[in-house]
Coordinates of C-alpha atoms and ligand atoms in Angstrom, one line a residue:
M1 CA 14.8 -12.6 12.2
I2 CA 13.1 -12.1 8.6
P3 CA 11.1 -8.9 9.1
R4 CA 7.5 -8.6 8.1
L5 CA 8.7 -5.7 5.7
R6 CA 11.9 -5.1 3.8
P7 CA 12.2 -2.8 1.1
S8 CA 14.8 -3.9 -1.5
L9 CA 17.1 -0.9 -0.7
D10 CA 21.0 -1.3 -1.4
W11 CA 23.9 0.8 -1.9
R12 CA 22.4 2.3 -5.4
E13 CA 19.8 3.9 -3.3
L14 CA 21.9 5.3 -1.0
A15 CA 24.5 6.5 -3.8
A16 CA 21.7 8.3 -5.5
A17 CA 20.4 9.9 -2.3
L18 CA 23.9 11.3 -1.6
R19 CA 24.6 12.7 -5.0
P20 CA 24.4 16.8 -5.2
P21 CA 20.7 17.7 -6.1
R22 CA 19.7 19.3 -9.3
R23 CA 16.6 21.0 -10.0
D24 CA 15.3 18.8 -12.8
H25 CA 15.4 15.4 -10.8
V26 CA 11.6 15.5 -10.0
E27 CA 10.9 16.1 -13.6
R28 CA 13.3 13.1 -14.5
F29 CA 11.4 10.8 -11.9
E30 CA 8.1 11.8 -13.3
A31 CA 9.0 10.9 -16.9
A32 CA 10.4 7.7 -15.9
F33 CA 7.2 6.8 -13.7
A34 CA 5.1 7.6 -16.5
R35 CA 7.0 5.6 -19.3
E36 CA 7.3 2.5 -16.3
M37 CA 3.5 2.6 -16.0
G38 CA 2.8 3.0 -19.7
Q39 CA 1.2 6.4 -19.5
K40 CA 1.4 9.8 -20.8
H41 CA 1.8 11.7 -17.5
A42 CA 3.2 11.3 -14.0
I43 CA 2.8 14.1 -11.6
A44 CA 4.9 13.9 -8.3
F45 CA 3.6 14.6 -5.0
P46 CA 5.1 14.6 -1.2
Y47 CA 2.4 11.7 -0.4
G48 CA -0.1 9.6 -2.2
R49 CA -2.6 11.1 0.0
T50 CA -1.5 14.6 -1.6
G51 CA -2.0 13.2 -4.9
L52 CA -5.2 11.7 -4.3
M53 CA -7.0 14.9 -2.7
L54 CA -5.7 16.9 -5.5
A55 CA -6.6 14.4 -8.0
I56 CA -10.4 14.5 -6.8
E57 CA -10.1 18.5 -6.8
A58 CA -9.1 18.2 -10.3
L59 CA -12.0 16.6 -11.2
G60 CA -14.2 19.5 -9.8
L61 CA -15.7 17.5 -7.2
R62 CA -17.0 19.4 -4.0
Q63 CA -19.3 18.3 -1.5
R64 CA -20.1 15.0 -3.4
E65 CA -19.9 11.4 -2.4
I66 CA -16.7 9.5 -3.3
L67 CA -17.0 5.8 -3.0
C68 CA -14.1 4.0 -1.2
P69 CA -13.3 0.7 0.1
A70 CA -14.3 0.1 4.0
Y71 CA -10.9 -2.0 4.1
T72 CA -8.2 0.1 2.9
C73 CA -5.4 2.6 4.1
V74 CA -7.1 5.0 6.1
V75 CA -5.3 7.7 4.7
V76 CA -7.6 7.4 1.4
P77 CA -10.9 8.8 3.1
H78 CA -8.7 11.4 4.8
A79 CA -7.9 12.8 1.5
I80 CA -11.5 12.4 0.5
V81 CA -12.6 14.8 3.4
F82 CA -9.6 17.0 2.8
S83 CA -10.6 17.5 -0.7
G84 CA -14.1 18.7 0.5
N85 CA -15.8 15.7 -0.1
R86 CA -17.5 12.9 1.8
P87 CA -16.4 9.0 1.7
V88 CA -19.0 6.6 1.3
F89 CA -17.6 3.1 2.6
V90 CA -18.3 -0.1 0.3
D91 CA -17.4 -3.4 2.0
C92 CA -15.3 -6.0 0.7
R93 CA -16.5 -8.7 -1.9
E94 CA -16.7 -11.9 0.2
G95 CA -13.1 -14.1 -0.3
E96 CA -11.5 -11.2 -1.6
F97 CA -9.9 -8.0 -0.6
N98 CA -11.2 -5.7 -3.1
M99 CA -14.6 -3.8 -2.4
D100 CA -17.5 -5.5 -3.7
L101 CA -18.6 -3.6 -6.9
D102 CA -22.1 -4.9 -6.8
R103 CA -22.6 -3.4 -3.5
A104 CA -20.4 -0.2 -4.7
E105 CA -23.3 0.2 -7.6
E106 CA -26.1 -0.1 -4.7
K107 CA -24.5 3.2 -3.0
I108 CA -24.2 5.0 -6.4
G109 CA -26.8 8.0 -6.2
E110 CA -27.4 11.6 -7.2
R111 CA -24.5 13.0 -5.2
T112 CA -21.8 10.5 -6.2
G113 CA -18.8 12.0 -7.9
A114 CA -16.5 9.5 -8.1
I115 CA -15.2 5.9 -7.2
I116 CA -11.7 4.9 -5.8
A117 CA -11.0 1.4 -7.1
T118 CA -8.1 -0.1 -5.0
S119 CA -6.1 -3.1 -6.0
L120 CA -5.6 -4.1 -2.5
F121 CA -2.1 -5.8 -1.3
G122 CA -1.8 -5.8 -5.1
H123 CA -4.6 -8.1 -6.2
P124 CA -6.1 -6.3 -9.2
V125 CA -9.4 -4.8 -9.2
D126 CA -12.2 -6.8 -11.1
L127 CA -12.1 -4.6 -14.6
D128 CA -15.0 -6.5 -15.9
R129 CA -17.2 -5.6 -13.5
L130 CA -15.9 -2.0 -13.1
D131 CA -16.4 -1.6 -16.9
A132 CA -20.0 -2.8 -16.6
L133 CA -20.6 -0.5 -13.7
L134 CA -19.5 2.5 -15.6
R135 CA -21.5 1.7 -18.6
R136 CA -24.4 1.9 -16.3
H137 CA -23.2 5.1 -14.5
P138 CA -21.1 7.1 -17.3
Q139 CA -21.3 10.1 -14.8
V140 CA -18.9 8.5 -12.0
A141 CA -15.3 9.2 -12.3
V142 CA -12.7 6.5 -11.6
L143 CA -9.6 7.2 -9.7
Q144 CA -7.5 3.6 -9.4
D145 CA -5.6 3.6 -6.1
C146 CA -2.7 1.5 -7.2
A147 CA -0.5 2.3 -4.0
H148 CA -0.6 -1.5 -3.5
S149 CA -0.3 -2.6 -6.7
F150 CA 2.3 -1.0 -9.4
A151 CA 1.2 -2.4 -12.6
A152 CA -0.9 -5.2 -11.3
E153 CA -3.0 -6.7 -14.1
W154 CA -6.8 -7.9 -14.5
K155 CA -6.9 -10.3 -17.4
G156 CA -3.6 -8.7 -18.8
R157 CA -4.9 -5.4 -18.7
P158 CA -2.9 -2.9 -16.4
V159 CA -5.5 -1.6 -13.5
Q160 CA -3.6 1.8 -13.6
R161 CA -4.9 2.7 -17.0
A162 CA -8.4 1.9 -16.4
G163 CA -9.5 5.4 -15.2
I164 CA -9.1 9.0 -15.4
A165 CA -5.9 8.6 -13.2
A166 CA -4.2 6.5 -11.0
V167 CA -2.6 7.2 -7.5
F168 CA 0.7 5.7 -6.2
G169 CA 2.1 5.6 -2.9
L170 CA 6.0 5.4 -2.5
N171 CA 6.6 5.5 1.2
V172 CA 9.0 2.5 2.4
S173 CA 6.4 0.2 3.1
K174 CA 5.5 0.1 -0.8
I175 CA 6.5 -2.3 -3.7
I176 CA 8.9 0.5 -4.7
T177 CA 9.7 3.8 -2.7
S178 CA 11.3 7.4 -2.8
V179 CA 11.6 7.6 1.0
F180 CA 8.2 9.0 1.1
G181 CA 6.4 10.5 -2.0
G182 CA 3.8 9.7 -4.0
A183 CA 2.6 10.0 -7.8
V184 CA -0.7 10.3 -10.2
T185 CA -0.5 8.9 -13.5
T186 CA -2.9 9.8 -16.4
D187 CA -3.4 9.7 -20.1
D188 CA -5.7 12.8 -20.1
E189 CA -4.1 15.9 -21.2
A190 CA -6.7 18.3 -19.8
F191 CA -6.6 16.4 -16.4
A192 CA -3.0 16.5 -16.2
R193 CA -2.7 20.4 -17.0
K194 CA -5.7 21.1 -14.4
L195 CA -3.6 18.7 -11.6
R196 CA -0.3 20.4 -12.6
G197 CA -2.0 23.8 -12.1
L198 CA -3.3 22.7 -8.7
R199 CA -0.1 21.4 -7.4
R200 CA 1.5 24.9 -8.5
E201 CA -1.0 26.6 -6.4
R202 CA -1.2 24.6 -3.6
L203 CA 2.3 23.0 -2.7
G204 CA 5.0 24.8 -1.7
P205 CA 8.8 24.0 -2.7
A206 CA 10.8 21.3 -0.8
S207 CA 12.8 23.1 1.8
W208 CA 16.4 22.2 2.2
A209 CA 15.3 20.9 5.5
K210 CA 13.1 18.6 4.1
G211 CA 15.5 17.0 1.9
F212 CA 17.8 16.5 5.0
R213 CA 15.3 15.0 6.9
R214 CA 14.2 12.4 4.3
L215 CA 18.0 11.6 4.0
L216 CA 18.4 11.0 7.7
Y217 CA 15.1 9.0 7.5
L218 CA 16.5 6.6 4.9
L219 CA 19.6 6.3 6.5
A220 CA 17.9 5.1 9.5
V221 CA 15.9 2.6 7.3
Y222 CA 19.1 0.6 6.4
P223 CA 20.4 -0.6 10.1
G224 CA 16.4 -1.1 10.8
L225 CA 16.3 -3.9 8.1
W226 CA 19.9 -5.1 8.8
P227 CA 19.4 -8.6 10.4
P228 CA 21.9 -8.0 13.1
T229 CA 20.6 -5.0 14.2
F230 CA 16.7 -5.7 13.2
R231 CA 16.2 -7.6 16.7
A232 CA 17.0 -4.8 18.6
V233 CA 14.7 -2.4 16.5
A234 CA 12.0 -5.1 16.8
L235 CA 12.2 -5.1 20.5
L236 CA 12.3 -1.2 20.6
E237 CA 9.0 -1.6 18.4
R238 CA 7.4 -3.8 20.7
A239 CA 8.2 -1.6 23.7
G240 CA 6.1 1.1 21.8
W241 CA 9.4 3.3 21.4
L242 CA 9.0 3.5 17.5
D243 CA 5.3 4.4 17.6
R244 CA 6.1 7.9 16.1
F245 CA 7.8 6.4 13.1
V246 CA 5.6 3.3 12.4
K247 CA 2.2 4.5 13.6
Y248 CA 0.6 5.9 10.8
Y249 CA -2.8 7.1 12.2
D250 CA -4.8 8.0 14.9
P251 CA -8.3 6.4 15.1
G252 CA -10.1 9.3 16.2
E253 CA -8.6 11.9 13.9
I254 CA -8.7 12.9 10.2
D255 CA -5.6 14.6 9.6
M256 CA -2.8 15.3 7.2
P257 CA 1.2 15.2 8.0
P258 CA 2.3 18.8 8.6
D259 CA 4.4 18.5 5.5
Y260 CA 1.6 17.3 3.2
L261 CA 1.6 20.4 1.1
Q262 CA 5.7 20.6 0.5
S263 CA 6.7 19.2 -2.7
M264 CA 8.5 16.1 -3.3
S265 CA 12.2 16.5 -2.7
A266 CA 15.2 15.9 -5.2
I267 CA 16.5 13.3 -3.0
E268 CA 13.1 11.2 -2.9
A269 CA 13.0 11.8 -6.8
R270 CA 16.5 10.1 -7.1
V271 CA 16.0 7.4 -4.8
G272 CA 12.8 6.6 -6.9
L273 CA 14.3 6.5 -10.1
V274 CA 16.8 3.7 -9.0
Q275 CA 13.8 1.9 -7.6
L276 CA 12.0 2.7 -10.7
A277 CA 14.6 0.8 -12.8
K278 CA 14.4 -2.1 -10.3
R279 CA 10.6 -2.6 -10.4
R280 CA 10.1 -5.5 -12.6
S281 CA 12.8 -7.6 -10.9
I282 CA 11.2 -6.6 -7.4
V283 CA 7.7 -7.6 -8.7
A284 CA 9.1 -10.7 -10.0
A285 CA 11.0 -11.6 -6.8
R286 CA 7.6 -10.7 -4.7
R287 CA 5.8 -13.3 -7.0
R288 CA 8.2 -16.0 -6.4
V289 CA 8.2 -15.7 -2.6
A290 CA 4.3 -15.5 -2.9
A291 CA 4.0 -18.8 -4.7
F292 CA 6.4 -20.3 -2.1
W293 CA 4.3 -19.0 0.9
R294 CA 1.3 -20.6 -1.2
R295 CA 2.9 -24.0 -1.5
R296 CA 4.1 -23.9 2.1
L297 CA 0.9 -22.7 3.9
A298 CA -1.4 -25.0 1.7
D299 CA -1.8 -27.8 4.1
E300 CA -2.2 -25.6 7.4
S301 CA -5.3 -25.9 8.8
G302 CA -7.4 -22.6 10.0
L303 CA -5.3 -20.5 7.7
V304 CA -7.2 -18.9 4.4
L305 CA -4.6 -18.3 1.6
P306 CA -5.2 -15.1 -0.3
P307 CA -7.0 -15.2 -3.8
D308 CA -4.7 -16.7 -6.8
D309 CA -4.7 -13.8 -9.1
E310 CA -2.6 -14.2 -12.2
G311 CA -1.7 -10.6 -12.3
A312 CA -1.2 -9.8 -8.5
T313 CA 2.0 -7.8 -7.8
Y314 CA 1.7 -8.8 -4.0
S315 CA 2.5 -5.5 -1.8
H316 CA 1.8 -7.9 0.8
F317 CA 0.9 -11.8 1.2
V318 CA -2.1 -11.5 3.4
C319 CA -3.9 -14.8 4.8
R320 CA -6.8 -14.7 7.2
V321 CA -6.8 -16.8 10.5
E322 CA -8.9 -16.9 13.6
D323 CA -6.1 -16.5 16.4
R324 CA -3.8 -13.9 14.8
E325 CA -1.6 -13.7 18.2
A326 CA -0.8 -17.5 18.0
W327 CA 0.2 -17.3 14.6
V328 CA 2.3 -14.2 15.4
R329 CA 4.1 -15.9 18.2
R330 CA 4.4 -19.2 16.6
W331 CA 6.3 -17.8 13.6
Q332 CA 8.4 -15.6 15.7
N333 CA 9.5 -18.6 17.1
E334 CA 10.5 -19.7 13.5
G335 CA 12.2 -16.3 12.9
I336 CA 9.8 -15.0 10.9
Q337 CA 8.1 -11.8 11.7
L338 CA 4.3 -11.6 10.6
G339 CA 2.4 -8.1 10.0
T340 CA -1.0 -7.1 10.7
I341 CA -0.8 -4.4 7.8
I342 CA -4.5 -3.2 8.2
D343 CA -5.8 -4.3 11.5
Y344 CA -8.8 -1.8 11.2
S345 CA -12.1 -1.3 9.5
I346 CA -12.5 2.5 8.5
P347 CA -16.3 2.8 9.2
H348 CA -15.5 1.3 12.3
L349 CA -12.7 3.8 13.6
A350 CA -13.9 6.7 15.8
A351 CA -13.2 9.3 13.3
Y352 CA -15.7 7.8 10.8
R353 CA -18.2 5.8 12.9
D354 CA -20.6 8.6 12.7
V355 CA -20.6 9.5 9.1
A356 CA -20.7 5.8 7.8
A357 CA -23.8 4.2 7.0
G358 CA -24.4 0.4 6.8
D359 CA -22.8 -2.6 8.0
F360 CA -19.3 -3.9 6.8
P361 CA -19.3 -7.1 8.3
V362 CA -16.6 -8.6 5.8
A363 CA -14.2 -5.5 6.6
L364 CA -14.7 -5.9 10.2
L365 CA -13.8 -9.6 10.0
Y366 CA -10.8 -8.8 7.9
S367 CA -9.5 -6.2 10.2
R368 CA -9.6 -9.0 13.2
S369 CA -8.1 -12.0 11.1
T370 CA -5.6 -10.7 8.5
I371 CA -1.8 -11.3 8.8
N372 CA 0.8 -10.9 6.2
F373 CA 3.9 -13.0 5.8
P374 CA 7.3 -11.4 4.6
L375 CA 7.9 -11.3 0.8
S376 CA 11.6 -10.4 0.8
P377 CA 13.8 -12.9 -1.2
E378 CA 15.7 -14.1 1.7
V379 CA 12.6 -16.2 2.7
L380 CA 13.7 -18.3 -0.1
H381 CA 17.3 -18.7 0.7
R382 CA 16.3 -19.5 4.1
S383 CA 14.3 -22.3 2.7
R384 CA 16.7 -23.6 0.5
A385 CA 19.1 -23.7 3.5
G386 CA 16.5 -26.0 5.0
S387 CA 15.6 -24.3 8.2
T388 CA 12.8 -22.1 9.0
A389 CA 10.3 -22.3 6.3
E390 CA 10.6 -26.1 5.8
P391 CA 10.7 -26.8 9.1
S392 CA 11.2 -30.3 10.4
R393 CA 7.9 -31.7 10.9
A394 CA 8.7 -33.2 14.3
G395 CA 10.3 -30.0 15.5
D396 CA 7.3 -28.1 13.9
A397 CA 4.9 -30.4 15.4
G398 CA 6.5 -30.0 19.2
R399 CA 6.2 -26.3 18.7
R400 CA 2.6 -26.2 17.6
G401 CA 1.8 -28.8 20.4
T402 CA 2.4 -25.8 23.0
L403 CA 0.0 -23.4 20.6
G404 CA -2.4 -26.4 20.6
A405 CA -5.9 -25.5 19.8
A406 CA -4.8 -21.7 19.6
D407 CA -3.4 -22.5 16.3
R408 CA -6.7 -23.9 15.0
Ligands
PLP1 C1 -0.3 3.7 1.1 C2 -1.4 3.9 0.6 C3 -1.9 5.3 0.2 C4 -1.1 6.4 -0.3 O1 -0.2 6.7 1.0 P1 0.7 8.2 1.4 O2 1.3 7.3 2.9 O3 0.0 8.9 1.5 O4 1.6 7.9 0.3 C5 -3.0 5.1 -0.6 N1 -3.7 4.1 -0.5 C6 -3.5 2.7 -0.1 C7 -4.3 1.6 -0.2 C8 -2.2 2.9 0.6 O5 -1.9 1.7 1.3

């Protein structure tokens, strides 16, 4: 079975994790991260959301409104709330995953302090529209949420540089990972100084125990992603035994993980350094697999392919279908696990229902209809071997027959 998610970890990350810690590992990770993103500063955090929260604080915003997508990772509005501000949700642009910047503009008011522009699933945010919006509302600060993008480009412009700062998430589900962890990049000296100051004030040091827990977590990821053991892991997951590890939110709570104010550990920084060196090849491989899926799925009826953006980096290859369960079952039979990466619309979650004003029909539709196909290179190997990904039409039709209309 090809898992819906497979970080590209090999012996190099393992070796790096097991090396003796040195105090400057986090600084070295930051320097490499800034270089790789083409920015002056990178500041490391235990989670992307911690970085986002303190970035908002570094802008001096309090009790203000912050625009963010209705369809994004739920930790984003959590970070806004924890920064002492209020999220204002914006629906997606129809046919795209990113927020509709025209609708965003309609929601800009006196109290608007910032907009969180997100390149969801690695599809670059439309920087032409964003520039136009900012010309009309220069008082609104832009934070780029690059947790899914890692240098996605809009017409050749890297999205992370189009704002005061950019936030990256680095957990194992992201394009590159430092086990957990996050980073904020910026070219603005004053902002970098402010953010580093806040980090010094608010974050405690990474304890020895945290480093050890991160190492154990990393060690647990390897067998979980190794084909012979993965089947067992998938079974445990289906039985709900792994919820503690794979469920990252509670629909009724606005909360943060217990260690969200404990600095990134040196072991995470070392793993992150190895991953950074592989970033270009990882993204190139994901683009190849995405192109493969685009061809492979082109003739499927009842399936909407993701936008074909040239500068997309594909954290996920997300399609839309009507009967999600049927698709998951059908591809499971083919040995391919599909995911439902964001299966909620934030304003419809219990935690936000009462504060969210307006309708969010596109986000709601996506929350019910998105599925994502695996992007690890083994998809291509499998297809070259002539099995799963290019199934014989006859066999495929037979199987499809059993699902019948549900597939449409
Ligand atoms: C993962 C993610 C983040 C940051 O997540 P952390 O778990 O806090 O590192 C931010 N935005 C989006 C869209 C994400 O997917």
